[in-house]
mmCIF file of N, CA and C in Angstrom:
data_model
loop_
_atom_site.group_PDB
_atom_site.id
_atom_site.type_symbol
_atom_site.label_atom_id
_atom_site.label_comp_id
_atom_site.label_asym_id
_atom_site.label_seq_id
_atom_site.Cartn_x
_atom_site.Cartn_y
_atom_site.Cartn_z
ATOM 1 N N MET S 181 115.356 91.288 90.220
ATOM 2 C CA MET S 181 114.265 92.237 90.153
ATOM 3 C C MET S 181 113.878 92.649 91.572
ATOM 4 N N GLU S 182 113.726 93.948 91.798
ATOM 5 C CA GLU S 182 113.345 94.437 93.117
ATOM 6 C C GLU S 182 112.013 93.844 93.553
ATOM 7 N N ALA S 183 111.850 93.735 94.868
ATOM 8 C CA ALA S 183 110.628 93.165 95.434
ATOM 9 C C ALA S 183 110.081 94.113 96.504
ATOM 10 N N THR S 184 108.765 94.208 96.548
ATOM 11 C CA THR S 184 108.104 95.004 97.579
ATOM 12 C C THR S 184 107.471 94.064 98.589
ATOM 13 N N LEU S 185 107.893 94.216 99.825
ATOM 14 C CA LEU S 185 107.308 93.454 100.932
ATOM 15 C C LEU S 185 106.222 94.303 101.567
ATOM 16 N N ILE S 186 105.066 93.712 101.777
ATOM 17 C CA ILE S 186 104.022 94.337 102.587
ATOM 18 C C ILE S 186 103.707 93.345 103.687
ATOM 19 N N ASN S 187 103.872 93.807 104.921
ATOM 20 C CA ASN S 187 103.655 92.946 106.075
ATOM 21 C C ASN S 187 102.734 93.674 107.039
ATOM 22 N N VAL S 188 101.548 93.120 107.250
ATOM 23 C CA VAL S 188 100.615 93.705 108.214
ATOM 24 C C VAL S 188 100.737 92.939 109.521
ATOM 25 N N PHE S 189 100.707 93.671 110.615
ATOM 26 C CA PHE S 189 100.925 93.083 111.932
ATOM 27 C C PHE S 189 99.737 93.275 112.858
ATOM 28 N N ILE S 190 99.388 92.219 113.548
ATOM 29 C CA ILE S 190 98.491 92.301 114.696
ATOM 30 C C ILE S 190 99.409 92.464 115.900
ATOM 31 N N VAL S 191 99.223 93.540 116.654
ATOM 32 C CA VAL S 191 100.071 93.833 117.805
ATOM 33 C C VAL S 191 99.171 94.253 118.968
ATOM 34 N N PRO S 192 99.177 93.487 120.060
ATOM 35 C CA PRO S 192 98.399 93.903 121.223
ATOM 36 C C PRO S 192 98.889 95.269 121.722
ATOM 37 N N THR S 193 97.967 96.126 122.094
ATOM 38 C CA THR S 193 98.304 97.477 122.544
ATOM 39 C C THR S 193 99.367 97.472 123.628
ATOM 40 N N GLU S 194 99.260 96.549 124.574
ATOM 41 C CA GLU S 194 100.211 96.515 125.693
ATOM 42 C C GLU S 194 101.596 96.012 125.270
ATOM 43 N N ARG S 195 101.741 95.581 124.021
ATOM 44 C CA ARG S 195 103.024 95.060 123.527
ATOM 45 C C ARG S 195 103.656 95.953 122.451
ATOM 46 N N GLU S 196 103.081 97.129 122.231
ATOM 47 C CA GLU S 196 103.567 97.984 121.147
ATOM 48 C C GLU S 196 105.026 98.394 121.313
ATOM 49 N N GLU S 197 105.424 98.840 122.488
ATOM 50 C CA GLU S 197 106.815 99.278 122.688
ATOM 51 C C GLU S 197 107.793 98.127 122.457
ATOM 52 N N GLU S 198 107.429 96.951 122.950
ATOM 53 C CA GLU S 198 108.269 95.763 122.758
ATOM 54 C C GLU S 198 108.356 95.404 121.274
ATOM 55 N N PHE S 199 107.220 95.473 120.590
ATOM 56 C CA PHE S 199 107.196 95.209 119.149
ATOM 57 C C PHE S 199 108.105 96.188 118.405
ATOM 58 N N LEU S 200 107.978 97.482 118.706
ATOM 59 C CA LEU S 200 108.762 98.504 118.015
ATOM 60 C C LEU S 200 110.262 98.324 118.252
ATOM 61 N N ALA S 201 110.643 98.014 119.482
ATOM 62 C CA ALA S 201 112.060 97.786 119.782
ATOM 63 C C ALA S 201 112.600 96.610 118.973
ATOM 64 N N ASN S 202 111.806 95.557 118.857
ATOM 65 C CA ASN S 202 112.234 94.381 118.091
ATOM 66 C C ASN S 202 112.233 94.667 116.594
ATOM 67 N N TRP S 203 111.258 95.418 116.109
ATOM 68 C CA TRP S 203 111.227 95.781 114.690
ATOM 69 C C TRP S 203 112.464 96.607 114.341
ATOM 70 N N ASP S 204 112.825 97.546 115.212
ATOM 71 C CA ASP S 204 114.025 98.354 114.985
ATOM 72 C C ASP S 204 115.280 97.480 114.939
ATOM 73 N N ARG S 205 115.349 96.518 115.846
ATOM 74 C CA ARG S 205 116.505 95.608 115.902
ATOM 75 C C ARG S 205 116.598 94.778 114.615
ATOM 76 N N THR S 206 115.494 94.208 114.208
ATOM 77 C CA THR S 206 115.460 93.408 112.975
ATOM 78 C C THR S 206 115.825 94.266 111.766
ATOM 79 N N SER S 207 115.268 95.461 111.686
ATOM 80 C CA SER S 207 115.548 96.348 110.552
ATOM 81 C C SER S 207 117.023 96.711 110.478
ATOM 82 N N ALA S 208 117.653 96.924 111.634
ATOM 83 C CA ALA S 208 119.084 97.248 111.661
ATOM 84 C C ALA S 208 119.911 96.097 111.093
ATOM 85 N N VAL S 209 119.548 94.862 111.448
ATOM 86 C CA VAL S 209 120.253 93.686 110.925
ATOM 87 C C VAL S 209 120.059 93.594 109.413
ATOM 88 N N PHE S 210 118.822 93.748 108.949
ATOM 89 C CA PHE S 210 118.548 93.638 107.522
ATOM 90 C C PHE S 210 119.214 94.756 106.729
ATOM 91 N N ARG S 211 119.283 95.948 107.298
ATOM 92 C CA ARG S 211 119.913 97.081 106.618
ATOM 93 C C ARG S 211 121.387 96.774 106.326
ATOM 94 N N LYS S 212 122.043 96.093 107.245
ATOM 95 C CA LYS S 212 123.463 95.773 107.070
ATOM 96 C C LYS S 212 123.712 94.756 105.959
ATOM 97 N N THR S 213 122.696 94.010 105.552
ATOM 98 C CA THR S 213 122.880 93.017 104.485
ATOM 99 C C THR S 213 123.039 93.661 103.116
ATOM 100 N N GLY S 214 122.538 94.888 102.982
ATOM 101 C CA GLY S 214 122.548 95.549 101.679
ATOM 102 C C GLY S 214 121.376 95.149 100.806
ATOM 103 N N ALA S 215 120.605 94.153 101.236
ATOM 104 C CA ALA S 215 119.460 93.678 100.454
ATOM 105 C C ALA S 215 118.199 94.504 100.723
ATOM 106 N N LEU S 216 118.108 95.078 101.918
ATOM 107 C CA LEU S 216 116.966 95.938 102.257
ATOM 108 C C LEU S 216 117.275 97.337 101.746
ATOM 109 N N LEU S 217 116.464 97.822 100.817
ATOM 110 C CA LEU S 217 116.689 99.139 100.223
ATOM 111 C C LEU S 217 116.022 100.249 101.028
ATOM 112 N N GLU S 218 114.815 99.992 101.500
ATOM 113 C CA GLU S 218 114.107 100.961 102.342
ATOM 114 C C GLU S 218 112.935 100.267 103.011
ATOM 115 N N ALA S 219 112.525 100.814 104.152
ATOM 116 C CA ALA S 219 111.380 100.261 104.878
ATOM 117 C C ALA S 219 110.614 101.409 105.518
ATOM 118 N N HIS S 220 109.297 101.277 105.524
ATOM 119 C CA HIS S 220 108.425 102.297 106.106
ATOM 120 C C HIS S 220 107.400 101.589 106.987
ATOM 121 N N LEU S 221 107.464 101.832 108.284
ATOM 122 C CA LEU S 221 106.513 101.238 109.217
ATOM 123 C C LEU S 221 105.431 102.268 109.497
ATOM 124 N N HIS S 222 104.179 101.878 109.273
ATOM 125 C CA HIS S 222 103.034 102.767 109.482
ATOM 126 C C HIS S 222 102.199 102.234 110.644
ATOM 127 N N ARG S 223 101.726 103.153 111.492
ATOM 128 C CA ARG S 223 100.861 102.781 112.617
ATOM 129 C C ARG S 223 99.415 103.120 112.254
ATOM 130 N N ASN S 224 98.495 102.229 112.584
ATOM 131 C CA ASN S 224 97.075 102.443 112.356
ATOM 132 C C ASN S 224 96.608 103.629 113.197
ATOM 133 N N THR S 225 95.821 104.506 112.590
ATOM 134 C CA THR S 225 95.322 105.695 113.284
ATOM 135 C C THR S 225 93.986 105.450 113.974
ATOM 136 N N ASP S 226 93.467 104.243 113.873
ATOM 137 C CA ASP S 226 92.160 103.875 114.411
ATOM 138 C C ASP S 226 91.007 104.554 113.678
ATOM 139 N N VAL S 227 91.271 105.063 112.488
ATOM 140 C CA VAL S 227 90.210 105.564 111.618
ATOM 141 C C VAL S 227 89.952 104.444 110.625
ATOM 142 N N GLY S 228 88.807 103.801 110.739
ATOM 143 C CA GLY S 228 88.512 102.642 109.906
ATOM 144 C C GLY S 228 88.854 101.360 110.645
ATOM 145 N N ASP S 229 89.140 100.314 109.896
ATOM 146 C CA ASP S 229 89.426 98.992 110.456
ATOM 147 C C ASP S 229 90.761 99.013 111.194
ATOM 148 N N ASN S 230 90.767 98.565 112.436
ATOM 149 C CA ASN S 230 92.012 98.564 113.206
ATOM 150 C C ASN S 230 92.489 97.151 113.539
ATOM 151 N N THR S 231 92.131 96.183 112.689
ATOM 152 C CA THR S 231 92.581 94.803 112.881
ATOM 153 C C THR S 231 94.104 94.737 112.929
ATOM 154 N N PHE S 232 94.737 95.424 111.998
ATOM 155 C CA PHE S 232 96.185 95.418 111.909
ATOM 156 C C PHE S 232 96.716 96.729 112.482
ATOM 157 N N ARG S 233 97.540 96.636 113.515
ATOM 158 C CA ARG S 233 98.048 97.820 114.210
ATOM 159 C C ARG S 233 99.178 98.498 113.428
ATOM 160 N N TYR S 234 99.992 97.697 112.739
ATOM 161 C CA TYR S 234 101.120 98.231 111.979
ATOM 162 C C TYR S 234 101.177 97.585 110.604
ATOM 163 N N ILE S 235 101.728 98.321 109.663
ATOM 164 C CA ILE S 235 101.994 97.791 108.339
ATOM 165 C C ILE S 235 103.397 98.239 107.933
ATOM 166 N N ASN S 236 104.176 97.302 107.449
ATOM 167 C CA ASN S 236 105.525 97.576 106.977
ATOM 168 C C ASN S 236 105.522 97.446 105.456
ATOM 169 N N ILE S 237 105.992 98.482 104.802
ATOM 170 C CA ILE S 237 106.153 98.447 103.354
ATOM 171 C C ILE S 237 107.644 98.642 103.096
ATOM 172 N N ALA S 238 108.266 97.642 102.501
ATOM 173 C CA ALA S 238 109.714 97.676 102.323
ATOM 174 C C ALA S 238 110.097 97.269 100.908
ATOM 175 N N ARG S 239 111.186 97.851 100.436
ATOM 176 C CA ARG S 239 111.743 97.516 99.130
ATOM 177 C C ARG S 239 113.014 96.712 99.342
ATOM 178 N N TRP S 240 113.092 95.559 98.684
ATOM 179 C CA TRP S 240 114.244 94.663 98.766
ATOM 180 C C TRP S 240 114.862 94.534 97.377
ATOM 181 N N THR S 241 116.121 94.130 97.340
ATOM 182 C CA THR S 241 116.784 93.951 96.045
ATOM 183 C C THR S 241 116.131 92.842 95.229
ATOM 184 N N SER S 242 115.557 91.843 95.916
ATOM 185 C CA SER S 242 114.844 90.754 95.234
ATOM 186 C C SER S 242 114.048 89.954 96.265
ATOM 187 N N ALA S 243 113.103 89.158 95.786
ATOM 188 C CA ALA S 243 112.343 88.283 96.679
ATOM 189 C C ALA S 243 113.276 87.247 97.309
ATOM 190 N N GLU S 244 114.232 86.773 96.531
ATOM 191 C CA GLU S 244 115.186 85.791 97.055
ATOM 192 C C GLU S 244 116.041 86.394 98.170
ATOM 193 N N ALA S 245 116.453 87.638 98.017
ATOM 194 C CA ALA S 245 117.238 88.311 99.064
ATOM 195 C C ALA S 245 116.419 88.457 100.344
ATOM 196 N N TRP S 246 115.123 88.746 100.188
ATOM 197 C CA TRP S 246 114.235 88.840 101.356
ATOM 198 C C TRP S 246 114.143 87.478 102.052
ATOM 199 N N ARG S 247 113.909 86.421 101.277
ATOM 200 C CA ARG S 247 113.816 85.069 101.859
ATOM 201 C C ARG S 247 115.112 84.688 102.592
ATOM 202 N N LYS S 248 116.238 84.939 101.949
ATOM 203 C CA LYS S 248 117.530 84.598 102.533
ATOM 204 C C LYS S 248 117.768 85.352 103.842
ATOM 205 N N ALA S 249 117.473 86.634 103.855
ATOM 206 C CA ALA S 249 117.668 87.437 105.067
ATOM 207 C C ALA S 249 116.814 86.902 106.217
ATOM 208 N N HIS S 250 115.590 86.490 105.914
ATOM 209 C CA HIS S 250 114.693 85.964 106.953
ATOM 210 C C HIS S 250 115.098 84.570 107.429
ATOM 211 N N GLU S 251 115.727 83.811 106.557
ATOM 212 C CA GLU S 251 116.245 82.498 106.982
ATOM 213 C C GLU S 251 117.455 82.666 107.889
ATOM 214 N N GLU S 252 118.312 83.622 107.552
ATOM 215 C CA GLU S 252 119.528 83.840 108.334
ATOM 216 C C GLU S 252 119.266 84.563 109.650
ATOM 217 N N TYR S 253 118.248 85.414 109.678
ATOM 218 C CA TYR S 253 117.905 86.156 110.892
ATOM 219 C C TYR S 253 116.382 86.236 110.997
ATOM 220 N N PRO S 254 115.758 85.276 111.655
ATOM 221 C CA PRO S 254 114.304 85.347 111.830
ATOM 222 C C PRO S 254 113.929 86.594 112.634
ATOM 223 N N PRO S 255 112.997 87.395 112.144
ATOM 224 C CA PRO S 255 112.628 88.630 112.832
ATOM 225 C C PRO S 255 112.215 88.389 114.289
ATOM 226 N N THR S 256 112.812 89.157 115.184
ATOM 227 C CA THR S 256 112.543 88.974 116.620
ATOM 228 C C THR S 256 111.175 89.492 117.034
ATOM 229 N N GLU S 257 110.564 90.355 116.236
ATOM 230 C CA GLU S 257 109.243 90.865 116.610
ATOM 231 C C GLU S 257 108.192 89.756 116.672
ATOM 232 N N TYR S 258 108.433 88.648 115.955
ATOM 233 C CA TYR S 258 107.492 87.525 115.995
ATOM 234 C C TYR S 258 107.544 86.772 117.323
ATOM 235 N N GLN S 259 108.560 87.033 118.116
ATOM 236 C CA GLN S 259 108.674 86.383 119.425
ATOM 237 C C GLN S 259 107.899 87.125 120.508
ATOM 238 N N VAL S 260 107.413 88.314 120.206
ATOM 239 C CA VAL S 260 106.630 89.090 121.169
ATOM 240 C C VAL S 260 105.253 88.446 121.295
ATOM 241 N N PRO S 261 104.828 88.103 122.509
ATOM 242 C CA PRO S 261 103.519 87.457 122.690
ATOM 243 C C PRO S 261 102.380 88.256 122.059
ATOM 244 N N GLY S 262 101.565 87.570 121.276
ATOM 245 C CA GLY S 262 100.396 88.189 120.650
ATOM 246 C C GLY S 262 100.668 88.840 119.309
ATOM 247 N N VAL S 263 101.929 88.989 118.929
ATOM 248 C CA VAL S 263 102.258 89.607 117.639
ATOM 249 C C VAL S 263 102.151 88.563 116.537
ATOM 250 N N LYS S 264 101.464 88.933 115.472
ATOM 251 C CA LYS S 264 101.315 88.056 114.317
ATOM 252 C C LYS S 264 101.542 88.894 113.072
ATOM 253 N N GLY S 265 102.529 88.501 112.272
ATOM 254 C CA GLY S 265 102.796 89.184 111.013
ATOM 255 C C GLY S 265 102.250 88.385 109.848
ATOM 256 N N HIS S 266 101.969 89.081 108.768
ATOM 257 C CA HIS S 266 101.434 88.460 107.559
ATOM 258 C C HIS S 266 102.229 88.988 106.365
ATOM 259 N N PRO S 267 103.505 88.558 106.207
ATOM 260 C CA PRO S 267 104.339 89.098 105.140
ATOM 261 C C PRO S 267 104.082 88.446 103.781
ATOM 262 N N SER S 268 104.120 89.265 102.749
ATOM 263 C CA SER S 268 104.017 88.785 101.373
ATOM 264 C C SER S 268 104.760 89.740 100.460
ATOM 265 N N ILE S 269 105.274 89.197 99.362
ATOM 266 C CA ILE S 269 105.935 90.009 98.343
ATOM 267 C C ILE S 269 104.880 90.386 97.292
ATOM 268 N N PHE S 270 104.869 91.654 96.917
ATOM 269 C CA PHE S 270 103.890 92.174 95.961
ATOM 270 C C PHE S 270 104.594 92.843 94.789
ATOM 271 N N GLU S 271 103.875 92.945 93.681
ATOM 272 C CA GLU S 271 104.342 93.731 92.540
ATOM 273 C C GLU S 271 103.305 94.800 92.255
ATOM 274 N N ALA S 272 103.770 95.972 91.862
ATOM 275 C CA ALA S 272 102.852 97.071 91.536
ATOM 276 C C ALA S 272 102.106 96.742 90.249
ATOM 277 N N CYS S 273 100.821 97.032 90.229
ATOM 278 C CA CYS S 273 100.064 96.776 89.006
ATOM 279 C C CYS S 273 99.200 97.963 88.585
ATOM 280 N N ARG S 274 99.140 98.989 89.392
ATOM 281 C CA ARG S 274 98.456 100.235 89.028
ATOM 282 C C ARG S 274 99.212 101.377 89.693
ATOM 283 N N HIS S 275 99.320 102.490 88.982
ATOM 284 C CA HIS S 275 99.974 103.675 89.513
ATOM 285 C C HIS S 275 99.028 104.847 89.312
ATOM 286 N N ILE S 276 98.791 105.604 90.347
ATOM 287 C CA ILE S 276 97.917 106.773 90.247
ATOM 288 C C ILE S 276 98.691 107.989 90.719
ATOM 289 N N TYR S 277 98.758 108.987 89.880
ATOM 290 C CA TYR S 277 99.407 110.251 90.211
ATOM 291 C C TYR S 277 98.424 111.375 89.948
ATOM 292 N N THR S 278 98.565 112.456 90.661
ATOM 293 C CA THR S 278 97.745 113.636 90.417
ATOM 294 C C THR S 278 98.579 114.651 89.650
ATOM 295 N N GLU S 279 97.942 115.698 89.184
ATOM 296 C CA GLU S 279 98.671 116.723 88.443
ATOM 297 C C GLU S 279 99.723 117.391 89.308
ATOM 298 N N SER S 280 99.531 117.423 90.620
ATOM 299 C CA SER S 280 100.511 118.059 91.504
ATOM 300 C C SER S 280 101.624 117.101 91.912
ATOM 301 N N SER S 281 101.574 115.872 91.405
ATOM 302 C CA SER S 281 102.587 114.874 91.726
ATOM 303 C C SER S 281 103.940 115.285 91.159
ATOM 304 N N PRO S 282 105.029 114.946 91.872
ATOM 305 C CA PRO S 282 106.353 115.271 91.338
ATOM 306 C C PRO S 282 106.769 114.398 90.148
ATOM 307 N N VAL S 283 105.962 113.394 89.814
ATOM 308 C CA VAL S 283 106.281 112.512 88.687
ATOM 309 C C VAL S 283 105.875 113.214 87.395
ATOM 310 N N PRO S 284 106.805 113.383 86.458
ATOM 311 C CA PRO S 284 106.464 114.049 85.197
ATOM 312 C C PRO S 284 105.458 113.226 84.386
ATOM 313 N N PHE S 285 104.515 113.910 83.766
ATOM 314 C CA PHE S 285 103.477 113.221 83.016
ATOM 315 C C PHE S 285 103.971 112.661 81.698
ATOM 316 N N ASP S 286 105.091 113.146 81.180
ATOM 317 C CA ASP S 286 105.577 112.639 79.901
ATOM 318 C C ASP S 286 106.280 111.288 80.029
ATOM 319 N N THR S 287 106.299 110.705 81.238
ATOM 320 C CA THR S 287 106.911 109.389 81.431
ATOM 321 C C THR S 287 105.936 108.268 81.111
ATOM 322 N N GLY S 288 104.696 108.608 80.864
ATOM 323 C CA GLY S 288 103.694 107.581 80.636
ATOM 324 C C GLY S 288 102.993 107.184 81.921
ATOM 325 N N HIS S 289 103.488 107.666 83.061
ATOM 326 C CA HIS S 289 102.820 107.401 84.333
ATOM 327 C C HIS S 289 101.850 108.536 84.606
ATOM 328 N N TRP S 290 100.616 108.241 84.506
ATOM 329 C CA TRP S 290 99.605 109.224 84.825
ATOM 330 C C TRP S 290 98.455 108.483 85.473
ATOM 331 N N ILE S 291 97.334 109.093 85.665
ATOM 332 C CA ILE S 291 96.242 108.499 86.420
ATOM 333 C C ILE S 291 95.917 107.105 85.915
ATOM 334 N N ALA S 292 95.971 106.126 86.846
ATOM 335 C CA ALA S 292 95.610 104.721 86.593
ATOM 336 C C ALA S 292 96.372 104.099 85.441
ATOM 337 N N THR S 293 97.673 104.236 85.434
ATOM 338 C CA THR S 293 98.499 103.571 84.436
ATOM 339 C C THR S 293 98.640 102.104 84.799
ATOM 340 N N PRO S 294 98.067 101.170 84.032
ATOM 341 C CA PRO S 294 98.170 99.758 84.395
ATOM 342 C C PRO S 294 99.580 99.216 84.135
ATOM 343 N N ALA S 295 100.077 98.437 85.087
ATOM 344 C CA ALA S 295 101.382 97.796 84.914
ATOM 345 C C ALA S 295 101.239 96.276 84.849
ATOM 346 N N CYS S 296 100.062 95.770 85.200
ATOM 347 C CA CYS S 296 99.819 94.324 85.115
ATOM 348 C C CYS S 296 98.350 94.104 84.809
ATOM 349 N N GLY S 297 98.004 92.880 84.470
ATOM 350 C CA GLY S 297 96.655 92.524 84.047
ATOM 351 C C GLY S 297 95.584 92.612 85.023
#
């Protein structure tokens, strides 16, 4: 079963370039495994809470594949001084689409479709 990783990062401002270079390196290694399906790194815009500078949302083939990849290649971004990641695997439990969404409404996915309790 596919798994969604959400990892929020504390990254000191003076270490951002180093963090990004290491994140790119780690992502390249994981991409070659075939277990990483997609990853999206978002930077905080400083509108609202800026505790976490970056957030990574990634789709993996399974939670086990994610664990195995991290055991075989520990992410190098964690070696950057001051960087702290908080990775966890999540499952979707609510889906919200608008009428202008590209998702067809006859699929049963419409505003606040519950997928879990």
